[in-house]
mmCIF file of C-alpha atoms in Angstrom:
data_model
loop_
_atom_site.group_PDB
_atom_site.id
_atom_site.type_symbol
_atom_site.label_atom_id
_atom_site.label_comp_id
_atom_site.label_asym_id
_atom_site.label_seq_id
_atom_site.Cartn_x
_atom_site.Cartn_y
_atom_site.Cartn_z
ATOM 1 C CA UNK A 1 -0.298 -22.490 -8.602
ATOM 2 C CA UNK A 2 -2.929 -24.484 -10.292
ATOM 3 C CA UNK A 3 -5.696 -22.567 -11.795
ATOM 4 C CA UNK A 4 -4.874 -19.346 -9.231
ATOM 5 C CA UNK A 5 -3.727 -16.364 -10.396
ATOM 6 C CA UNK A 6 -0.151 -15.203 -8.818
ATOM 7 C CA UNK A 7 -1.567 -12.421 -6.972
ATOM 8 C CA UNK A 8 -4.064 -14.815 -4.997
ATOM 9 C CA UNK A 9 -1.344 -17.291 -4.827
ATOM 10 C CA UNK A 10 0.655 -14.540 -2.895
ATOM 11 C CA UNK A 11 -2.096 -13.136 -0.613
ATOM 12 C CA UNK A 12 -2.924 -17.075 0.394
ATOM 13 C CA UNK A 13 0.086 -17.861 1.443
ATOM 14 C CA UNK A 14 0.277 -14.496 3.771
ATOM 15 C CA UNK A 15 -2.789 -15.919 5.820
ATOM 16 C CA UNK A 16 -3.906 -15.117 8.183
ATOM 17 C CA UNK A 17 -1.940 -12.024 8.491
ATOM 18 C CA UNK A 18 -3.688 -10.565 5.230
ATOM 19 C CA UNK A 19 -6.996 -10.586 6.995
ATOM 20 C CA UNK A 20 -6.038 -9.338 10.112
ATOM 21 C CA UNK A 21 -4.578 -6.619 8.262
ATOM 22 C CA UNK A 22 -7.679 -5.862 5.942
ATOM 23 C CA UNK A 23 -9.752 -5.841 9.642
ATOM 24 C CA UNK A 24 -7.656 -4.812 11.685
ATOM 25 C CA UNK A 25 -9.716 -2.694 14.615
ATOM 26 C CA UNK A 26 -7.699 0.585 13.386
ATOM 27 C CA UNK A 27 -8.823 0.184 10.161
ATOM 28 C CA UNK A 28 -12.087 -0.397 10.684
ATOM 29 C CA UNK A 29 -12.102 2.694 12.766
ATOM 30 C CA UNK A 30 -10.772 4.665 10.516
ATOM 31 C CA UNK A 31 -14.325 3.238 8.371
ATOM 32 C CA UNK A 32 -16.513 4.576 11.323
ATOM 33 C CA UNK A 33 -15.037 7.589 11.982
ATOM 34 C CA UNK A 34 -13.147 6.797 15.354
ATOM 35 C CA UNK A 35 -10.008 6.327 14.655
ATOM 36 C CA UNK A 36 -7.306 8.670 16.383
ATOM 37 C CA UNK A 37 -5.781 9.598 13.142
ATOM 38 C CA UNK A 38 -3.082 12.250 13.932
ATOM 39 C CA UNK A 39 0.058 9.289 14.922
ATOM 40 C CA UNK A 40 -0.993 7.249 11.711
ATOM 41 C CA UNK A 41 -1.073 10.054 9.649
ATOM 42 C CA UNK A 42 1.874 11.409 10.762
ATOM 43 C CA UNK A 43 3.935 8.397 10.355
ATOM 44 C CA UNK A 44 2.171 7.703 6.551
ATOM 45 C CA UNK A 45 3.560 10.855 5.277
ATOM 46 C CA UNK A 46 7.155 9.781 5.856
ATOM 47 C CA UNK A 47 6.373 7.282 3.292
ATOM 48 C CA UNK A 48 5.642 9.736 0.517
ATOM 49 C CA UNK A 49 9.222 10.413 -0.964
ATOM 50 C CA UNK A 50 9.848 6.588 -1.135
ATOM 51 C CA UNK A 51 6.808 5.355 -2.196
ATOM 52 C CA UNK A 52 7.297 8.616 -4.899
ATOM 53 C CA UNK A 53 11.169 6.969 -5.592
ATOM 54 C CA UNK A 54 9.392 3.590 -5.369
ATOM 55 C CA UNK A 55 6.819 4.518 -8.335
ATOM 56 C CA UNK A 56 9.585 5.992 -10.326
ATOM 57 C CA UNK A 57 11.548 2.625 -10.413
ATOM 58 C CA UNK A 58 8.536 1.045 -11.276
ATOM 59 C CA UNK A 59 8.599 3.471 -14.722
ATOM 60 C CA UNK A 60 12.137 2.553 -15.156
ATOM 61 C CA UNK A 61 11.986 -1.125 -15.046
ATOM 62 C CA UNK A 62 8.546 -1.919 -16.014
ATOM 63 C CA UNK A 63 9.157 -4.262 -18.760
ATOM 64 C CA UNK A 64 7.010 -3.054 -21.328
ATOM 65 C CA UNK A 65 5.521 0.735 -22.630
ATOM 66 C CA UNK A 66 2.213 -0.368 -21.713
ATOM 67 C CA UNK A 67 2.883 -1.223 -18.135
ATOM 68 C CA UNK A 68 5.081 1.790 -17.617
ATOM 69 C CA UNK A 69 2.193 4.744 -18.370
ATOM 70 C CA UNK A 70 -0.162 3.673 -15.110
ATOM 71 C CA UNK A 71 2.714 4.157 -12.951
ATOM 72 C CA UNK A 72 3.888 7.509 -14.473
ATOM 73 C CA UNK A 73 -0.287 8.814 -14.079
ATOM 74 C CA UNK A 74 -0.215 7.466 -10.669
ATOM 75 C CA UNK A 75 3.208 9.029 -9.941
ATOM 76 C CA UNK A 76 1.706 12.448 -11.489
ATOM 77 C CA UNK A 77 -1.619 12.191 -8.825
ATOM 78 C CA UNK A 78 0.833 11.218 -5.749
ATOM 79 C CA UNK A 79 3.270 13.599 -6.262
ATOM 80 C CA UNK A 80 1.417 16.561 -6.852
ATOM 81 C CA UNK A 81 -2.080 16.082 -6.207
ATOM 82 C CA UNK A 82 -4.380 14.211 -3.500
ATOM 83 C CA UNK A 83 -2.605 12.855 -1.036
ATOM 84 C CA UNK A 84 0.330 15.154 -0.235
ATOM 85 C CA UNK A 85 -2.351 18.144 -0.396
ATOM 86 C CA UNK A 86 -4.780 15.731 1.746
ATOM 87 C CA UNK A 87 -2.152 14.726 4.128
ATOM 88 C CA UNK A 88 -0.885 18.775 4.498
ATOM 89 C CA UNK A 89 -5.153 19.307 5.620
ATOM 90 C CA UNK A 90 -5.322 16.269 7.766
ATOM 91 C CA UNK A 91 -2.322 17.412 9.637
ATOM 92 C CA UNK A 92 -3.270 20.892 10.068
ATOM 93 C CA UNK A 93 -6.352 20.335 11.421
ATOM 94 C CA UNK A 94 -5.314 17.303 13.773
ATOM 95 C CA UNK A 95 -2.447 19.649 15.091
ATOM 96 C CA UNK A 96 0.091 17.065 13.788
ATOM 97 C CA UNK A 97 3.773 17.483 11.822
ATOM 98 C CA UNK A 98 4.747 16.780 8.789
ATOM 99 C CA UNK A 99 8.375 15.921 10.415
ATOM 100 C CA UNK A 100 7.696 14.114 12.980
ATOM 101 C CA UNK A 101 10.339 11.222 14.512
ATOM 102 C CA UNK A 102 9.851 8.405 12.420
ATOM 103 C CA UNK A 103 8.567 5.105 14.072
ATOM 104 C CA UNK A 104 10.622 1.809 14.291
ATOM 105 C CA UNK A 105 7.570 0.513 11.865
ATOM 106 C CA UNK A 106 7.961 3.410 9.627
ATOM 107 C CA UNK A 107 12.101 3.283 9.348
ATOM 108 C CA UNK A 108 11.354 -0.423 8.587
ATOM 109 C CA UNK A 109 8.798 -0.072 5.847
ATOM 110 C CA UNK A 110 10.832 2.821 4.362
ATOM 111 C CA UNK A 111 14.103 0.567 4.293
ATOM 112 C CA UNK A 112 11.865 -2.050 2.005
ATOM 113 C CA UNK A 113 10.646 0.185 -0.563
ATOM 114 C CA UNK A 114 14.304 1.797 -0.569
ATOM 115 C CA UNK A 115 15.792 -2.035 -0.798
ATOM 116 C CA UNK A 116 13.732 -3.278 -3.843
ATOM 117 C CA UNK A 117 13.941 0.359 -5.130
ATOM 118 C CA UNK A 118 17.730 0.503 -5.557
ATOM 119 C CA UNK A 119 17.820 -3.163 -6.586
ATOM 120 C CA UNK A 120 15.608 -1.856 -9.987
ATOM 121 C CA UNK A 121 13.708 -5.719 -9.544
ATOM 122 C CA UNK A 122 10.316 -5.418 -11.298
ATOM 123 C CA UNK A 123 8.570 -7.993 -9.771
ATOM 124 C CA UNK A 124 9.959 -7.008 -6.615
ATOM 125 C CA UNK A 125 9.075 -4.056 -6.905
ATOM 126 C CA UNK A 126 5.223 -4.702 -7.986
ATOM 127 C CA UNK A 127 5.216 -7.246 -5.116
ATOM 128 C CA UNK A 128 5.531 -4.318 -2.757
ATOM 129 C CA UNK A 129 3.458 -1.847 -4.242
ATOM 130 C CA UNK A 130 0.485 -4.653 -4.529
ATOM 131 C CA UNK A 131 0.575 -5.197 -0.498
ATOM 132 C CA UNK A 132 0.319 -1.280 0.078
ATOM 133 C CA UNK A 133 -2.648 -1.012 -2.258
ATOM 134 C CA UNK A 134 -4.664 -4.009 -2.213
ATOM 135 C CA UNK A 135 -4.342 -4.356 1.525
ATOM 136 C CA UNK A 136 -5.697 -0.487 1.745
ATOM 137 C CA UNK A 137 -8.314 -1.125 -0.832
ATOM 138 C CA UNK A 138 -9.401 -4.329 1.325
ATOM 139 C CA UNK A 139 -10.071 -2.379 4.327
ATOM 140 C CA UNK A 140 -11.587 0.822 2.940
ATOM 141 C CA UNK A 141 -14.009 -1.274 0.534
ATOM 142 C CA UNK A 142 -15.459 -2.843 3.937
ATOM 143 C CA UNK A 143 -17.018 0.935 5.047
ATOM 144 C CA UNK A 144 -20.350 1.320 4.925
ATOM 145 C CA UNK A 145 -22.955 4.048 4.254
ATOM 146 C CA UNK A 146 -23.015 6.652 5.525
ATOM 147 C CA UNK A 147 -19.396 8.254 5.616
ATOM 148 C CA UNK A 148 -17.984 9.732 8.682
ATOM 149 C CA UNK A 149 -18.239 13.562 8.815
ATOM 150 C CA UNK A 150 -14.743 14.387 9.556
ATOM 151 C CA UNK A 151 -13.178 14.876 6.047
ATOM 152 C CA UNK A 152 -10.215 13.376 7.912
ATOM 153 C CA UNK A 153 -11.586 9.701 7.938
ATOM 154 C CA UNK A 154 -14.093 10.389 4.461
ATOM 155 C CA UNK A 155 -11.425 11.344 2.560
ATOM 156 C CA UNK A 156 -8.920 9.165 3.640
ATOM 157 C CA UNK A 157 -11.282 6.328 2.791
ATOM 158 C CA UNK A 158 -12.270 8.066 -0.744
ATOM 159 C CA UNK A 159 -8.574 7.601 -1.715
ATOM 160 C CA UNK A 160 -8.436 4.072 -0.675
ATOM 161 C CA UNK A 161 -11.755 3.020 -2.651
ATOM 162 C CA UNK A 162 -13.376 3.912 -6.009
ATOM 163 C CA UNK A 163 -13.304 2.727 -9.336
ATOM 164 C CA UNK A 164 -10.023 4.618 -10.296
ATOM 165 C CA UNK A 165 -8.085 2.872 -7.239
ATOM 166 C CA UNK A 166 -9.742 -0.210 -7.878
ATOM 167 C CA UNK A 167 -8.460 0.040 -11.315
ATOM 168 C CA UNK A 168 -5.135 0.970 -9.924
ATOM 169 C CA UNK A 169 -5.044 -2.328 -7.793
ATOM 170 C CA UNK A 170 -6.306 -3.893 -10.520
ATOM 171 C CA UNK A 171 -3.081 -3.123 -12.826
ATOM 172 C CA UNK A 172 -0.940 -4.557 -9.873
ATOM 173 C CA UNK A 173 -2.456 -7.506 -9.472
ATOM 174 C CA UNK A 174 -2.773 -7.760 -13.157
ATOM 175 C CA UNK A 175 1.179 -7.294 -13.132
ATOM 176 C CA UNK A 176 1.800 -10.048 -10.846
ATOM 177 C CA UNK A 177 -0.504 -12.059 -12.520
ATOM 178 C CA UNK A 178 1.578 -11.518 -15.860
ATOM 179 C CA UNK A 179 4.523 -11.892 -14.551
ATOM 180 C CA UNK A 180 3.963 -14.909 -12.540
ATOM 181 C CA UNK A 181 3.795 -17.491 -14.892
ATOM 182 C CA UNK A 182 7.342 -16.968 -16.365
ATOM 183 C CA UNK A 183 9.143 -16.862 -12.942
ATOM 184 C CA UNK A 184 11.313 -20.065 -11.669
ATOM 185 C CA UNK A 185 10.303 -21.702 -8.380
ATOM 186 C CA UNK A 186 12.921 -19.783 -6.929
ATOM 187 C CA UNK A 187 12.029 -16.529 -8.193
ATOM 188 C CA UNK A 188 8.370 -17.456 -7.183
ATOM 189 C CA UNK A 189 9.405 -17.737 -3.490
ATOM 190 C CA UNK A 190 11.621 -14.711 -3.787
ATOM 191 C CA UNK A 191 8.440 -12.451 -4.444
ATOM 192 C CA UNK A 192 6.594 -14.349 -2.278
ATOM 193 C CA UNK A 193 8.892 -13.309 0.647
ATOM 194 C CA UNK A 194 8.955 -9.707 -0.567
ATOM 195 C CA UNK A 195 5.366 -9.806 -0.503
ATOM 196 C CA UNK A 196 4.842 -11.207 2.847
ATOM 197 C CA UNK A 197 7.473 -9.622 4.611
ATOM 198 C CA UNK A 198 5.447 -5.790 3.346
ATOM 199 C CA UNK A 199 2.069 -7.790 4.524
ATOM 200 C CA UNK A 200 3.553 -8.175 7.973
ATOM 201 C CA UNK A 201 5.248 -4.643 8.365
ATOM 202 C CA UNK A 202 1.407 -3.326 6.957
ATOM 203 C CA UNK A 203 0.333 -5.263 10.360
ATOM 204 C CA UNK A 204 2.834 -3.754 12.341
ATOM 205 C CA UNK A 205 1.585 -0.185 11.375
ATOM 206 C CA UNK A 206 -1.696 -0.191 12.280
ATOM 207 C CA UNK A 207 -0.731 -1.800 15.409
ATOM 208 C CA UNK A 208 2.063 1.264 15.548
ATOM 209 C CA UNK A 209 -1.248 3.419 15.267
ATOM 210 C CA UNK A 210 -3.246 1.611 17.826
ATOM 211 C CA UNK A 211 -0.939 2.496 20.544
ATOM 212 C CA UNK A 212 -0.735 6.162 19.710
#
């Protein structure tokens, strides 16, 4: 890895699929306000109970105390806070469901976080919740001034950017990049193909939501 830190390592060796991703045309209309949001959002909130299960792993086999508090706040604001009561808002006013049939793309990404969930593998696990986060935090850090009006887009964004998420990402990467050095080359490849294999399936969703 030279002088790069694990979590760059990763997201280099996902090219180009990272940055189509973190600009992909849904994304950046989402950023403008364009986006056709009711699909998308419907098929995000069928991740909420596993990325919830997935964050609760996460507190179980973090590997130290210190590690294992940001994922029991983030649990606290996921579970019970902005994005289940933003979601319930979004939905309402798009005239979507909250139960709507889940996507092939949606089944698929719910089947990872449920694999490295049960399997209790922390850097597995990390490795997946990195891709979700970062990858949102590198589209929604592209908008630009000034915010859509619909709260649907604004808000959506909001959660995706801002110095508490950034910190958030921050603690991920900073997870990898701690964990990293003490990992064979075989474990190194291992969470390199967990990592790439939740960049592609991020791909997959927005182009899911494109052809809603």
């Amino acid at each position: 890895m030279n002088d790069q830190s694990f979590s760059e390592w990763l997201r280099l060796r996902c090219e180009p699929e990272w940055t189509a991703v973190v600009t992909h045309p849904f994304a950046m209309a989402i950023t403008t306000g364009e986006a056709d949001m009711r699909r998308y959002l419907e098929q995000d909130f069928q991740f909420v109970d596993s990325f919830t299960a997935l964050l609760g792993a996460a507190v179980a086999s973090a590997d130290t105390f210190e590690a294992r508090v940001p994922y029991g706040r983030f649990l606290g604001q996921v579970a019970t806070a902005e994005e289940k009561t933003y979601f319930h808002r979004a939905l309402e006013a798009l005239g979507g469901s909250t139960a709507a049939r889940l996507e092939p793309v949606t089944e698929a990404f719910r089947r990872l976080m449920d694999e490295v969930r049960a399997a209790q593998d922390y850097p597995l696990i990390v490795a997946v919740l990195c891709v979700a986060e970062w990858s949102y935090l590198g589209w929604a850090s592209r908008a630009v001034e000034p915010p859509p009006e619909s709260f649907v887009h604004r808000e959506w964004i909001e959660l995706h950017e801002g110095e508490e998420f950034r910190a958030w990402v921050g603690f991920l990467r900073g997870e990898l990049d701690r964990l990293g050095p003490d990992l064979d080359e075989r474990r190194r490849d291992e969470v390199l193909g967990m990592f790439r294999r939740a960049v592609e399936l991020e791909r997959d969703f927005f182009d899911m939501a494109v052809g809603g």
